[in-house]
Structure formats: structure tokens, C-alpha cells
mmCIF file of C-alpha atoms and ligand atoms in Angstrom:
data_model
loop_
_atom_site.group_PDB
_atom_site.id
_atom_site.type_symbol
_atom_site.label_atom_id
_atom_site.label_comp_id
_atom_site.label_asym_id
_atom_site.label_seq_id
_atom_site.Cartn_x
_atom_site.Cartn_y
_atom_site.Cartn_z
ATOM 1 C CA MET P 1 29.956 33.056 -8.592
ATOM 2 C CA LYS P 2 26.551 34.877 -8.764
ATOM 3 C CA THR P 3 24.061 32.000 -7.692
ATOM 4 C CA LEU P 4 20.390 31.883 -7.068
ATOM 5 C CA VAL P 5 19.537 29.344 -4.207
ATOM 6 C CA TYR P 6 16.007 28.008 -4.809
ATOM 7 C CA SER P 7 13.767 26.339 -2.089
ATOM 8 C CA THR P 8 15.480 28.382 0.726
ATOM 9 C CA ARG P 9 14.528 27.919 4.384
ATOM 10 C CA PRO P 10 16.025 29.804 7.185
ATOM 11 C CA ASP P 11 18.372 26.924 8.104
ATOM 12 C CA THR P 12 19.664 26.822 4.467
ATOM 13 C CA ARG P 13 20.321 30.359 4.431
ATOM 14 C CA SER P 14 22.276 30.693 7.694
ATOM 15 C CA THR P 15 24.408 27.593 7.019
ATOM 16 C CA PHE P 16 25.241 28.759 3.634
ATOM 17 C CA ASP P 17 25.937 32.296 4.748
ATOM 18 C CA ALA P 18 28.220 31.162 7.521
ATOM 19 C CA MET P 19 30.245 28.835 5.128
ATOM 20 C CA ASN P 20 30.386 31.288 2.410
ATOM 21 C CA SER P 21 32.712 33.508 4.405
ATOM 22 C CA ARG P 22 35.430 31.006 3.143
ATOM 23 C CA PHE P 23 34.273 30.999 -0.453
ATOM 24 C CA ASN P 24 32.932 34.704 -1.201
ATOM 25 C CA HIS P 25 30.334 33.697 -3.756
ATOM 26 C CA GLN P 26 27.395 36.158 -4.376
ATOM 27 C CA LEU P 27 24.534 34.150 -3.097
ATOM 28 C CA ASP P 28 20.899 35.276 -3.393
ATOM 29 C CA TYR P 29 18.028 33.288 -1.994
ATOM 30 C CA THR P 30 14.492 32.630 -2.821
ATOM 31 C CA GLU P 31 11.994 30.413 -1.163
ATOM 32 C CA ALA P 32 10.412 29.492 -4.532
ATOM 33 C CA LYS P 33 10.892 26.155 -5.886
ATOM 34 C CA LEU P 34 12.548 25.647 -9.252
ATOM 35 C CA ALA P 35 9.692 24.940 -11.831
ATOM 36 C CA SER P 36 9.149 26.056 -15.429
ATOM 37 C CA GLU P 37 7.312 29.169 -13.975
ATOM 38 C CA THR P 38 10.144 30.200 -11.630
ATOM 39 C CA ALA P 39 13.146 29.461 -13.966
ATOM 40 C CA ALA P 40 13.117 33.064 -15.143
ATOM 41 C CA LEU P 41 14.005 34.392 -11.534
ATOM 42 C CA ALA P 42 17.639 33.068 -12.507
ATOM 43 C CA ARG P 43 17.957 35.726 -15.172
ATOM 44 C CA GLY P 44 21.413 37.467 -14.569
ATOM 45 C CA TYR P 45 22.787 34.584 -12.414
ATOM 46 C CA GLU P 46 25.668 32.105 -13.639
ATOM 47 C CA ALA P 47 24.572 29.467 -11.429
ATOM 48 C CA VAL P 48 21.558 28.136 -9.426
ATOM 49 C CA CYS P 49 21.668 25.858 -6.363
ATOM 50 C CA ILE P 50 18.601 23.419 -6.105
ATOM 51 C CA PHE P 51 17.334 20.910 -3.641
ATOM 52 C CA VAL P 52 15.461 17.577 -3.707
ATOM 53 C CA ASN P 53 11.884 18.800 -4.556
ATOM 54 C CA ASP P 54 12.898 21.456 -7.107
ATOM 55 C CA ASN P 55 11.755 20.358 -10.479
ATOM 56 C CA ALA P 56 14.774 20.567 -12.991
ATOM 57 C CA ASN P 57 12.628 18.971 -15.864
ATOM 58 C CA ALA P 58 12.965 19.997 -19.513
ATOM 59 C CA ASP P 59 10.904 23.129 -19.246
ATOM 60 C CA SER P 60 12.768 24.415 -16.121
ATOM 61 C CA LEU P 61 16.215 23.684 -17.649
ATOM 62 C CA ASN P 62 15.270 25.343 -20.944
ATOM 63 C CA GLY P 63 14.165 28.332 -18.922
ATOM 64 C CA LEU P 64 17.335 28.419 -16.921
ATOM 65 C CA ALA P 65 19.532 28.072 -20.049
ATOM 66 C CA ASP P 66 17.564 30.977 -21.851
ATOM 67 C CA ALA P 67 18.043 33.053 -18.646
ATOM 68 C CA GLY P 68 21.826 32.518 -19.091
ATOM 69 C CA VAL P 69 22.457 29.951 -16.334
ATOM 70 C CA ARG P 70 25.459 27.761 -16.923
ATOM 71 C CA LEU P 71 25.741 25.690 -13.649
ATOM 72 C CA VAL P 72 22.982 23.716 -11.754
ATOM 73 C CA ALA P 73 24.486 22.804 -8.446
ATOM 74 C CA LEU P 74 22.434 20.356 -6.670
ATOM 75 C CA ARG P 75 22.921 20.497 -2.739
ATOM 76 C CA ALA P 76 21.755 16.872 -2.438
ATOM 77 C CA ALA P 77 23.145 13.466 -3.460
ATOM 78 C CA GLY P 78 20.173 12.245 -5.454
ATOM 79 C CA TYR P 79 19.633 13.672 -8.980
ATOM 80 C CA ASN P 80 16.504 11.963 -10.163
ATOM 81 C CA ASN P 81 14.821 15.518 -10.303
ATOM 82 C CA VAL P 82 17.095 16.614 -13.173
ATOM 83 C CA ASP P 83 16.669 15.869 -16.926
ATOM 84 C CA LEU P 84 20.452 15.257 -17.610
ATOM 85 C CA GLU P 85 19.919 14.864 -21.208
ATOM 86 C CA VAL P 86 18.082 18.292 -21.707
ATOM 87 C CA ALA P 87 20.974 19.700 -19.423
ATOM 88 C CA ALA P 88 23.638 18.390 -21.690
ATOM 89 C CA ARG P 89 21.697 19.651 -24.791
ATOM 90 C CA ARG P 90 21.518 22.963 -23.325
ATOM 91 C CA GLY P 91 25.001 23.188 -22.211
ATOM 92 C CA LEU P 92 24.284 23.301 -18.549
ATOM 93 C CA THR P 93 26.727 21.631 -16.192
ATOM 94 C CA VAL P 94 25.219 19.687 -13.316
ATOM 95 C CA CYS P 95 26.943 18.814 -10.097
ATOM 96 C CA ARG P 96 25.999 17.515 -6.766
ATOM 97 C CA VAL P 97 27.144 16.650 -3.180
ATOM 98 C CA PRO P 98 27.880 12.879 -3.613
ATOM 99 C CA ALA P 99 28.331 12.374 0.290
ATOM 100 C CA TYR P 100 27.531 14.762 3.129
ATOM 101 C CA SER P 101 26.841 12.489 5.871
ATOM 102 C CA PRO P 102 25.798 8.955 4.981
ATOM 103 C CA HIS P 103 25.653 8.397 8.668
ATOM 104 C CA ALA P 104 22.923 10.895 9.146
ATOM 105 C CA VAL P 105 20.476 9.027 6.676
ATOM 106 C CA ALA P 106 21.351 5.691 7.808
ATOM 107 C CA GLU P 107 20.967 6.626 11.536
ATOM 108 C CA HIS P 108 17.500 8.063 10.654
ATOM 109 C CA ALA P 109 16.501 4.886 8.915
ATOM 110 C CA VAL P 110 17.481 2.993 12.105
ATOM 111 C CA ALA P 111 15.476 5.552 14.126
ATOM 112 C CA LEU P 112 12.320 4.706 12.020
ATOM 113 C CA ILE P 113 12.907 1.109 12.546
ATOM 114 C CA LEU P 114 13.365 1.397 16.286
ATOM 115 C CA THR P 115 10.308 3.820 16.705
ATOM 116 C CA LEU P 116 8.064 1.615 14.661
ATOM 117 C CA ASN P 117 9.109 -1.522 16.485
ATOM 118 C CA ARG P 118 9.041 0.058 20.077
ATOM 119 C CA LYS P 119 6.432 2.401 19.446
ATOM 120 C CA THR P 120 8.100 4.968 21.411
ATOM 121 C CA HIS P 121 6.270 7.787 19.680
ATOM 122 C CA ARG P 122 2.973 6.442 20.896
ATOM 123 C CA ALA P 123 4.324 5.609 24.324
ATOM 124 C CA HIS P 124 5.452 9.219 24.632
ATOM 125 C CA ASP P 125 2.008 10.637 23.815
ATOM 126 C CA ARG P 126 0.428 8.068 26.214
ATOM 127 C CA VAL P 127 2.696 8.987 29.204
ATOM 128 C CA ARG P 128 2.141 12.767 28.624
ATOM 129 C CA GLU P 129 -1.510 12.291 29.090
ATOM 130 C CA GLY P 130 -1.211 10.146 32.158
ATOM 131 C CA ASN P 131 -1.875 6.842 30.351
ATOM 132 C CA PHE P 132 0.595 4.230 31.487
ATOM 133 C CA SER P 133 -0.962 1.201 29.721
ATOM 134 C CA LEU P 134 1.247 -0.892 27.758
ATOM 135 C CA ASP P 135 -1.614 -2.278 25.507
ATOM 136 C CA GLY P 136 -0.506 -2.420 21.841
ATOM 137 C CA LEU P 137 3.115 -1.341 22.598
ATOM 138 C CA MET P 138 4.655 -4.776 22.295
ATOM 139 C CA GLY P 139 7.798 -4.795 20.212
ATOM 140 C CA PHE P 140 10.348 -7.435 19.001
ATOM 141 C CA ASP P 141 13.965 -8.042 19.781
ATOM 142 C CA MET P 142 16.166 -6.640 16.963
ATOM 143 C CA TYR P 143 18.752 -9.387 17.935
ATOM 144 C CA GLY P 144 18.443 -12.316 15.696
ATOM 145 C CA LYS P 145 16.034 -10.660 13.244
ATOM 146 C CA THR P 146 16.845 -10.556 9.451
ATOM 147 C CA ALA P 147 17.493 -7.064 7.826
ATOM 148 C CA GLY P 148 17.480 -6.853 4.163
ATOM 149 C CA ILE P 149 19.234 -3.805 2.741
ATOM 150 C CA ILE P 150 18.330 -2.728 -0.910
ATOM 151 C CA GLY P 151 21.159 -0.699 -2.215
ATOM 152 C CA THR P 152 24.411 -0.946 -0.377
ATOM 153 C CA GLY P 153 26.316 2.172 -1.392
ATOM 154 C CA LYS P 154 27.473 4.672 1.219
ATOM 155 C CA ILE P 155 24.223 4.839 3.175
ATOM 156 C CA GLY P 156 23.161 1.287 2.779
ATOM 157 C CA ALA P 157 26.467 0.089 4.001
ATOM 158 C CA ILE P 158 26.334 2.050 7.140
ATOM 159 C CA ALA P 159 22.604 0.942 7.862
ATOM 160 C CA ALA P 160 23.851 -2.592 7.351
ATOM 161 C CA GLU P 161 26.783 -2.096 9.992
ATOM 162 C CA ILE P 162 24.474 -0.545 12.389
ATOM 163 C CA LEU P 163 21.814 -3.231 12.165
ATOM 164 C CA HIS P 164 24.642 -5.884 12.212
ATOM 165 C CA GLY P 165 25.622 -4.249 15.559
ATOM 166 C CA PHE P 166 22.161 -4.970 16.817
ATOM 167 C CA GLY P 167 22.844 -8.686 16.138
ATOM 168 C CA CYS P 168 20.677 -8.866 12.894
ATOM 169 C CA ARG P 169 21.335 -11.224 10.157
ATOM 170 C CA ILE P 170 21.966 -8.949 6.992
ATOM 171 C CA LEU P 171 20.819 -9.662 3.483
ATOM 172 C CA ALA P 172 21.815 -7.270 0.731
ATOM 173 C CA SER P 173 20.849 -6.655 -2.828
ATOM 174 C CA ASP P 174 22.749 -4.321 -5.209
ATOM 175 C CA PRO P 175 24.348 -4.871 -8.653
ATOM 176 C CA TYR P 176 27.619 -3.986 -7.093
ATOM 177 C CA VAL P 177 29.091 -5.713 -3.936
ATOM 178 C CA ASN P 178 30.331 -3.340 -1.309
ATOM 179 C CA GLN P 179 33.478 -4.976 0.086
ATOM 180 C CA SER P 180 33.190 -3.363 3.507
ATOM 181 C CA ILE P 181 30.221 -5.504 4.430
ATOM 182 C CA VAL P 182 30.846 -8.708 2.571
ATOM 183 C CA THR P 183 32.089 -10.392 5.569
ATOM 184 C CA TYR P 184 28.728 -10.488 7.283
ATOM 185 C CA ALA P 185 26.290 -9.680 4.398
ATOM 186 C CA THR P 186 24.721 -12.150 2.178
ATOM 187 C CA TYR P 187 24.042 -10.780 -1.301
ATOM 188 C CA MET P 188 21.018 -12.025 -3.241
ATOM 189 C CA PRO P 189 18.379 -10.930 -5.829
ATOM 190 C CA VAL P 190 15.606 -8.596 -4.518
ATOM 191 C CA PRO P 191 12.660 -11.097 -4.535
ATOM 192 C CA ASP P 192 14.792 -13.502 -2.326
ATOM 193 C CA LEU P 193 15.703 -10.677 0.127
ATOM 194 C CA LEU P 194 12.070 -9.647 0.263
ATOM 195 C CA ALA P 195 10.820 -13.253 1.131
ATOM 196 C CA GLN P 196 13.511 -13.762 3.925
ATOM 197 C CA SER P 197 13.639 -10.405 5.598
ATOM 198 C CA ASP P 198 11.757 -9.168 8.800
ATOM 199 C CA ILE P 199 12.871 -5.517 8.007
ATOM 200 C CA VAL P 200 13.512 -4.190 4.495
ATOM 201 C CA SER P 201 15.380 -0.825 4.166
ATOM 202 C CA LEU P 202 15.668 1.013 0.862
ATOM 203 C CA HIS P 203 19.001 2.714 0.042
ATOM 204 C CA CYS P 204 19.135 2.723 -3.758
ATOM 205 C CA PRO P 205 18.630 5.637 -6.171
ATOM 206 C CA LEU P 206 15.327 6.241 -7.997
ATOM 207 C CA THR P 207 15.757 5.416 -11.641
ATOM 208 C CA PRO P 208 13.221 4.362 -14.350
ATOM 209 C CA GLU P 209 14.185 0.705 -13.404
ATOM 210 C CA SER P 210 13.793 1.220 -9.582
ATOM 211 C CA HIS P 211 10.602 3.217 -9.831
ATOM 212 C CA HIS P 212 7.747 1.447 -7.781
ATOM 213 C CA MET P 213 10.076 -1.467 -7.098
ATOM 214 C CA ILE P 214 8.184 -1.928 -3.983
ATOM 215 C CA ASN P 215 4.564 -2.321 -5.268
ATOM 216 C CA PHE P 216 1.708 -4.540 -4.061
ATOM 217 C CA ASP P 217 3.142 -7.624 -5.714
ATOM 218 C CA ALA P 218 6.490 -7.110 -4.105
ATOM 219 C CA LEU P 219 4.854 -6.619 -0.663
ATOM 220 C CA MET P 220 3.032 -9.774 -1.119
ATOM 221 C CA LYS P 221 6.416 -11.572 -1.580
ATOM 222 C CA MET P 222 7.603 -10.355 1.793
ATOM 223 C CA LYS P 223 7.046 -12.063 5.142
ATOM 224 C CA LYS P 224 3.581 -11.493 6.624
ATOM 225 C CA GLY P 225 3.976 -8.582 9.143
ATOM 226 C CA ALA P 226 7.342 -7.500 7.895
ATOM 227 C CA MET P 227 8.652 -3.886 8.147
ATOM 228 C CA LEU P 228 9.485 -1.567 5.165
ATOM 229 C CA VAL P 229 11.354 1.540 5.708
ATOM 230 C CA ASN P 230 12.144 4.026 2.906
ATOM 231 C CA THR P 231 14.690 6.875 3.442
ATOM 232 C CA SER P 232 15.724 6.839 -0.262
ATOM 233 C CA ARG P 233 13.257 8.366 -2.688
ATOM 234 C CA GLY P 234 9.389 8.172 -2.613
ATOM 235 C CA GLY P 235 9.068 6.897 -6.160
ATOM 236 C CA LEU P 236 10.636 3.641 -5.099
ATOM 237 C CA VAL P 237 7.432 2.650 -3.245
ATOM 238 C CA ASP P 238 3.894 2.495 -4.540
ATOM 239 C CA ALA P 239 1.911 4.089 -1.784
ATOM 240 C CA LYS P 240 -1.379 2.655 -3.107
ATOM 241 C CA GLY P 241 0.173 -0.906 -2.957
ATOM 242 C CA CYS P 242 1.275 -0.117 0.642
ATOM 243 C CA ILE P 243 -2.261 0.817 1.729
ATOM 244 C CA ALA P 244 -3.649 -2.339 0.282
ATOM 245 C CA ALA P 245 -0.963 -4.475 1.945
ATOM 246 C CA LEU P 246 -1.328 -2.592 5.360
ATOM 247 C CA LYS P 247 -5.067 -3.134 5.294
ATOM 248 C CA ILE P 248 -4.813 -6.892 5.111
ATOM 249 C CA GLY P 249 -1.936 -7.194 7.598
ATOM 250 C CA GLN P 250 0.500 -8.272 5.065
ATOM 251 C CA LEU P 251 2.688 -5.104 5.565
ATOM 252 C CA GLY P 252 3.274 -4.933 9.431
ATOM 253 C CA TYR P 253 4.997 -1.601 9.654
ATOM 254 C CA LEU P 254 5.888 1.181 7.224
ATOM 255 C CA GLY P 255 8.431 3.911 7.881
ATOM 256 C CA LEU P 256 8.810 6.700 5.296
ATOM 257 C CA ASP P 257 11.030 9.702 5.196
ATOM 258 C CA VAL P 258 10.235 10.273 1.545
ATOM 259 C CA TYR P 259 6.941 10.097 -0.366
ATOM 260 C CA GLU P 260 6.393 10.193 -4.233
ATOM 261 C CA GLU P 261 4.136 13.286 -4.153
ATOM 262 C CA GLU P 262 6.086 14.995 -1.162
ATOM 263 C CA GLY P 263 6.756 18.054 -3.462
ATOM 264 C CA ASP P 264 3.386 19.566 -2.572
ATOM 265 C CA LEU P 265 3.697 18.671 1.204
ATOM 266 C CA PHE P 266 7.165 18.465 2.589
ATOM 267 C CA PHE P 267 9.194 21.485 4.067
ATOM 268 C CA GLU P 268 6.075 23.408 4.536
ATOM 269 C CA ASP P 269 3.879 24.246 7.588
ATOM 270 C CA LEU P 270 0.535 23.043 6.210
ATOM 271 C CA SER P 271 -1.086 22.542 9.694
ATOM 272 C CA ASN P 272 -3.773 24.984 8.943
ATOM 273 C CA GLN P 273 -4.663 23.514 5.699
ATOM 274 C CA VAL P 274 -6.836 20.412 4.384
ATOM 275 C CA ILE P 275 -4.388 17.983 2.994
ATOM 276 C CA GLN P 276 -5.642 17.365 -0.544
ATOM 277 C CA ASP P 277 -3.559 14.210 -1.070
ATOM 278 C CA ASP P 278 -5.958 11.241 -0.105
ATOM 279 C CA LEU P 279 -3.356 8.704 -0.243
ATOM 280 C CA PHE P 280 -1.066 10.317 2.058
ATOM 281 C CA ALA P 281 -4.009 11.213 4.418
ATOM 282 C CA ARG P 282 -4.893 7.509 4.424
ATOM 283 C CA LEU P 283 -1.331 6.610 5.390
ATOM 284 C CA LEU P 284 -1.428 8.879 8.246
ATOM 285 C CA THR P 285 -4.368 6.852 9.709
ATOM 286 C CA PHE P 286 -2.465 3.846 10.478
ATOM 287 C CA PRO P 287 -1.082 3.097 13.789
ATOM 288 C CA ASN P 288 1.834 1.194 12.296
ATOM 289 C CA VAL P 289 2.881 3.793 9.851
ATOM 290 C CA LEU P 290 5.537 6.528 10.751
ATOM 291 C CA ILE P 291 6.323 9.385 8.288
ATOM 292 C CA THR P 292 8.945 12.025 8.651
ATOM 293 C CA ALA P 293 9.156 14.811 6.190
ATOM 294 C CA HIS P 294 12.465 14.191 4.324
ATOM 295 C CA GLN P 295 14.520 14.877 7.386
ATOM 296 C CA ALA P 296 16.851 11.921 7.284
ATOM 297 C CA PHE P 297 19.777 14.143 5.868
ATOM 298 C CA PHE P 298 19.043 16.873 8.485
ATOM 299 C CA THR P 299 21.969 17.045 10.883
ATOM 300 C CA ARG P 300 24.534 19.831 11.743
ATOM 301 C CA THR P 301 27.203 17.872 10.299
ATOM 302 C CA ALA P 302 25.380 17.024 7.004
ATOM 303 C CA MET P 303 24.229 20.704 6.663
ATOM 304 C CA ASP P 304 27.840 21.840 7.151
ATOM 305 C CA ASN P 305 29.111 19.277 4.540
ATOM 306 C CA ILE P 306 26.378 20.020 2.050
ATOM 307 C CA ALA P 307 27.192 23.893 2.209
ATOM 308 C CA GLU P 308 30.997 23.243 1.973
ATOM 309 C CA THR P 309 30.853 20.960 -0.909
ATOM 310 C CA THR P 310 28.271 22.949 -2.901
ATOM 311 C CA LEU P 311 30.210 26.215 -2.456
ATOM 312 C CA GLY P 312 33.403 24.323 -3.442
ATOM 313 C CA ASN P 313 31.628 23.099 -6.606
ATOM 314 C CA LEU P 314 30.840 26.567 -7.425
ATOM 315 C CA THR P 315 34.344 27.507 -7.079
ATOM 316 C CA ALA P 316 35.761 24.594 -8.942
ATOM 317 C CA PHE P 317 33.211 25.505 -11.896
ATOM 318 C CA ALA P 318 34.304 29.247 -11.856
ATOM 319 C CA ASP P 319 38.028 28.020 -11.903
ATOM 320 C CA GLY P 320 37.366 25.950 -14.870
ATOM 321 C CA LYS P 321 37.848 22.548 -13.065
ATOM 322 C CA PRO P 322 34.076 21.410 -12.526
ATOM 323 C CA ALA P 323 33.904 18.860 -9.839
ATOM 324 C CA ASN P 324 31.301 16.227 -8.638
ATOM 325 C CA LEU P 325 29.632 16.183 -12.020
ATOM 326 C CA VAL P 326 26.578 14.353 -12.867
ATOM 327 C CA THR P 327 25.938 13.358 -16.537
ATOM 328 C CA ALA P 328 23.377 11.520 -18.593
ATOM 329 C CA THR P 329 26.001 8.514 -18.371
ATOM 330 C CA GLY P 330 25.962 8.603 -14.543
ATOM 331 C CA VAL P 331 28.524 9.421 -12.006
ATOM 332 C CA SER P 332 32.060 8.109 -11.297
ATOM 333 C CA GLY P 333 33.039 5.843 -8.485
ATOM 334 C CA ARG P 334 31.571 2.247 -8.197
ATOM 335 C CA ASN P 335 32.036 -0.855 -6.191
ATOM 336 C CA LYS P 336 32.742 -4.108 -8.070
ATOM 337 C CA PRO P 337 29.762 -5.742 -9.800
ATOM 338 C CA ALA P 338 28.243 -8.670 -7.835
HETATM 339 P P1 NAI Q 401 25.148 5.512 -3.519
HETATM 340 O O1 NAI Q 401 25.296 5.732 -4.942
HETATM 341 O O2 NAI Q 401 26.508 5.415 -2.650
HETATM 342 O O3 NAI Q 401 24.529 4.004 -3.270
HETATM 343 C C1 NAI Q 401 23.386 3.663 -4.032
HETATM 344 C C2 NAI Q 401 23.503 2.053 -4.287
HETATM 345 O O4 NAI Q 401 22.395 1.701 -4.921
HETATM 346 C C3 NAI Q 401 24.675 1.747 -5.218
HETATM 347 O O5 NAI Q 401 25.478 0.747 -4.734
HETATM 348 C C4 NAI Q 401 24.090 1.157 -6.463
HETATM 349 O O6 NAI Q 401 24.716 0.227 -7.197
HETATM 350 C C5 NAI Q 401 22.657 0.596 -5.867
HETATM 351 N N1 NAI Q 401 21.572 0.285 -6.772
HETATM 352 C C6 NAI Q 401 21.096 1.087 -7.775
HETATM 353 N N2 NAI Q 401 20.114 0.652 -8.460
HETATM 354 C C7 NAI Q 401 19.641 -0.295 -7.544
HETATM 355 C C8 NAI Q 401 18.661 -1.382 -7.579
HETATM 356 N N3 NAI Q 401 17.784 -1.298 -8.619
HETATM 357 N N4 NAI Q 401 18.547 -2.299 -6.717
HETATM 358 C C9 NAI Q 401 19.577 -2.346 -5.773
HETATM 359 N N5 NAI Q 401 20.602 -1.600 -5.587
HETATM 360 C C10 NAI Q 401 20.730 -0.587 -6.568
HETATM 361 O O7 NAI Q 401 24.069 6.414 -2.817
HETATM 362 P P2 NAI Q 401 23.967 6.688 -1.334
HETATM 363 O O8 NAI Q 401 24.866 7.978 -1.023
HETATM 364 O O9 NAI Q 401 24.124 5.529 -0.516
HETATM 365 O O10 NAI Q 401 22.355 7.281 -1.358
HETATM 366 C C11 NAI Q 401 21.434 6.242 -1.618
HETATM 367 C C12 NAI Q 401 20.085 7.124 -1.757
HETATM 368 O O11 NAI Q 401 19.768 7.772 -0.645
HETATM 369 C C13 NAI Q 401 20.137 8.183 -2.794
HETATM 370 O O12 NAI Q 401 19.985 7.770 -4.148
HETATM 371 C C14 NAI Q 401 19.177 9.335 -2.415
HETATM 372 O O13 NAI Q 401 18.062 9.006 -3.176
HETATM 373 C C15 NAI Q 401 18.898 8.941 -0.933
HETATM 374 N N6 NAI Q 401 19.144 9.877 0.101
HETATM 375 C C16 NAI Q 401 18.057 10.423 0.878
HETATM 376 C C17 NAI Q 401 18.301 11.338 1.743
HETATM 377 C C18 NAI Q 401 17.074 11.759 2.755
HETATM 378 O O14 NAI Q 401 17.454 12.787 3.416
HETATM 379 N N7 NAI Q 401 16.176 11.015 2.803
HETATM 380 C C19 NAI Q 401 19.638 12.034 1.837
HETATM 381 C C20 NAI Q 401 20.635 11.452 0.921
HETATM 382 C C21 NAI Q 401 20.387 10.460 0.004
#
């Protein structure tokens, strides 16, 4: 299929080109993000391929449909950036990559947890400068701590399994029980989980209901000095509330791989520019905040799987058997209700 791939970086292009030798689609790449202003670039293409910070809102989708596009292929699992009702109205099929390496994301969440705890990033900087002092580097044993997992789908269940391996007590919150972790995880409502956990890791999708589920009030329900890690979607967490809770020591550690306004920042080299987002700039000043730029998915395994499933989705659509669809009523494949 003739496909325009938005938001392309060199690694996207090389991975997709290598995998495409098996699929033979006509792929053209643009560094531009999908937005209402860039939708017209897709004129003459049957499909577009988009990523997490492309904005497939009503204007963009109308632009794509007017340009003759019929398929929007997400090279991601989350689809909160797509207006699915407008897509359906305009006859645009939307597909995604439901799972490419849940291990990659779960392992990154644990990397953030361990780094925040043992401060290896700060220790590395110190040692390079010949400073071998341990002041301020004291951590805690993971063994025996309580870890709360919000969202126990594919990624959350793996995070639970890894943390259980450390000897953590596992609490879970999800409208659906994941049978793979029930032998050791205790399910409970989010407020109870927040009140009991030393570490809270978010693995649920961003929806209108989950938007800002962790705000100042929720943070005040957590144990004083507890850790929050978000590798899911930025909109789950209210950054302003986090800053307020960090300033009073209520929130002890914050690890973010995603940020609500990341679309203006992440995936770009802005090291010669002044950051205009004052909330983000404030977050960077805390010694107990660790931010990565939406890289939890970024492993060789995951990238190959993303390319393979996305190109397979293009083939399936071209063959009249669309796969991995996302519709306004959701996606198929669920665990049992809690
Ligand atoms: P999944 O669909 O397998 O699991 C999500 C789980 O969250 C489901 O069990 C669902 O029932 C649960 N859930 C939904 N609303 C909830 C709520 N309000 N409270 C508690 N649980 C709720 O999805 P998967 O593959 O585990 O991915 C989770 C999220 O991780 C995605 O939505 C995506 O936003 C994010 N993600 C982040 C990446 C990164 O690079 N940082 C890469 C891939 C995914």
C-alpha cells in the first residue's frame, strides 16, 4: 500500500525499510507530525502511519479523509490521540499494534523505580567528577515493600511479576482481573491501593475517565514519601499536583516516561533552546524526579515487532481482511471483570 509515515526519525525509517523487504509496501517518510496543517501531505496516499504524538483529532482526520486516505495505522498500542468517532464517520479504518513488547515497557518502569530508589544516575555523575561521597544517596530495600499496579493488562502484569520477583507485596487495581497474577496480587479500588503502596506504577490507558486520575488529592491519599512512576500516558497525571506534592515532601519520588504536554518536547533535540513549558522546567529541578522522553518502548525487539505488525496491518487491510482494529466501542480481547 502507498503509505505516508508521519513523525519519522532515522531509527523508524531503517527499521521499517529493513522489515518492508518482506511486505513490499510503498513507504514514504516525513518528519512532520500529523496535525490539521500537515494532513494534506497525505494526498495521493491510501494509508498513513502515525505515532504517539501525532494528533489525529477531528480536523486532522477530516483532512486525511479529504486527501483520500482510507487507513490510519498506529505504530503504537495506545490510541488516545485518535478521534475514533470522527474516523468512523469519515470512513477511516484505524488499526494499531496491540502488543509489541510489553516487557520493554514494564522493564523501563522498573528501571525508573530502581534508579529513583538507588540514585544511580546521581552516583554516576558524582563518580565521574571524582566525588565519592554517599551523602544523599541512601535508598531502600525493594524486598518487603508494597508495589501498587494500576492497570494490570499486558504491561502491568509483567511489571507486577518483576516486582513480585524482588519480594514486593503486589496490590492491583483494574476493572478486569488478570488471571496470570491473581495468585500473588491483591485487587482493590485505586484509593485503597494508593493508601497502602510504597511504589505506585501506572499501566492503564488514558481515557476521559482516567484523565488526571493522579491529581493533588490522589497524591495526598498516598503514603508520605511514596514513589509514583508513569510509563503509560502523560494525561493520567496532573503535573501541577505533582509539583505541589513534591514541594511538601508528600510525594517522595516521581518517575515519568510520559508527560501530558510532551508533544512539544519529546523526540526532538532542544538542547540549544529555552524550554517554554514552566511546569516541565520546574519538574526538572527536583533531585527526586527522573524523566525519560517516552523511551519505554524503545528496544530492538519492540521496534522490530512494531514494524512487522504495522506492515502486516497494511497488508491485511489491502487484502480486505483488516486486523488489529480500533473502533469507538473499543478493542477486542479482555480479561474477566473484577
Ligand atoms: P492493556 O490494554 O493490555 O492493559 C490496560 C489495562 O488497564 C486493562 O487491563 C484495562 O482494564 C485497565 N484499565 C483501564 N482503565 C483503567 C482504570 N481507570 N483503572 C485501572 N485500570 C484500568 O494495555 P497495555 O499494553 O498493558 O498498555 C498499557 C498502557 O501503556 C497503554 O495504554 C499505553 O498508553 C502505555 N504504553 C506506553 C508505552 C511507552 O513507551 N511509554 C509503550 C506502550 C504502551
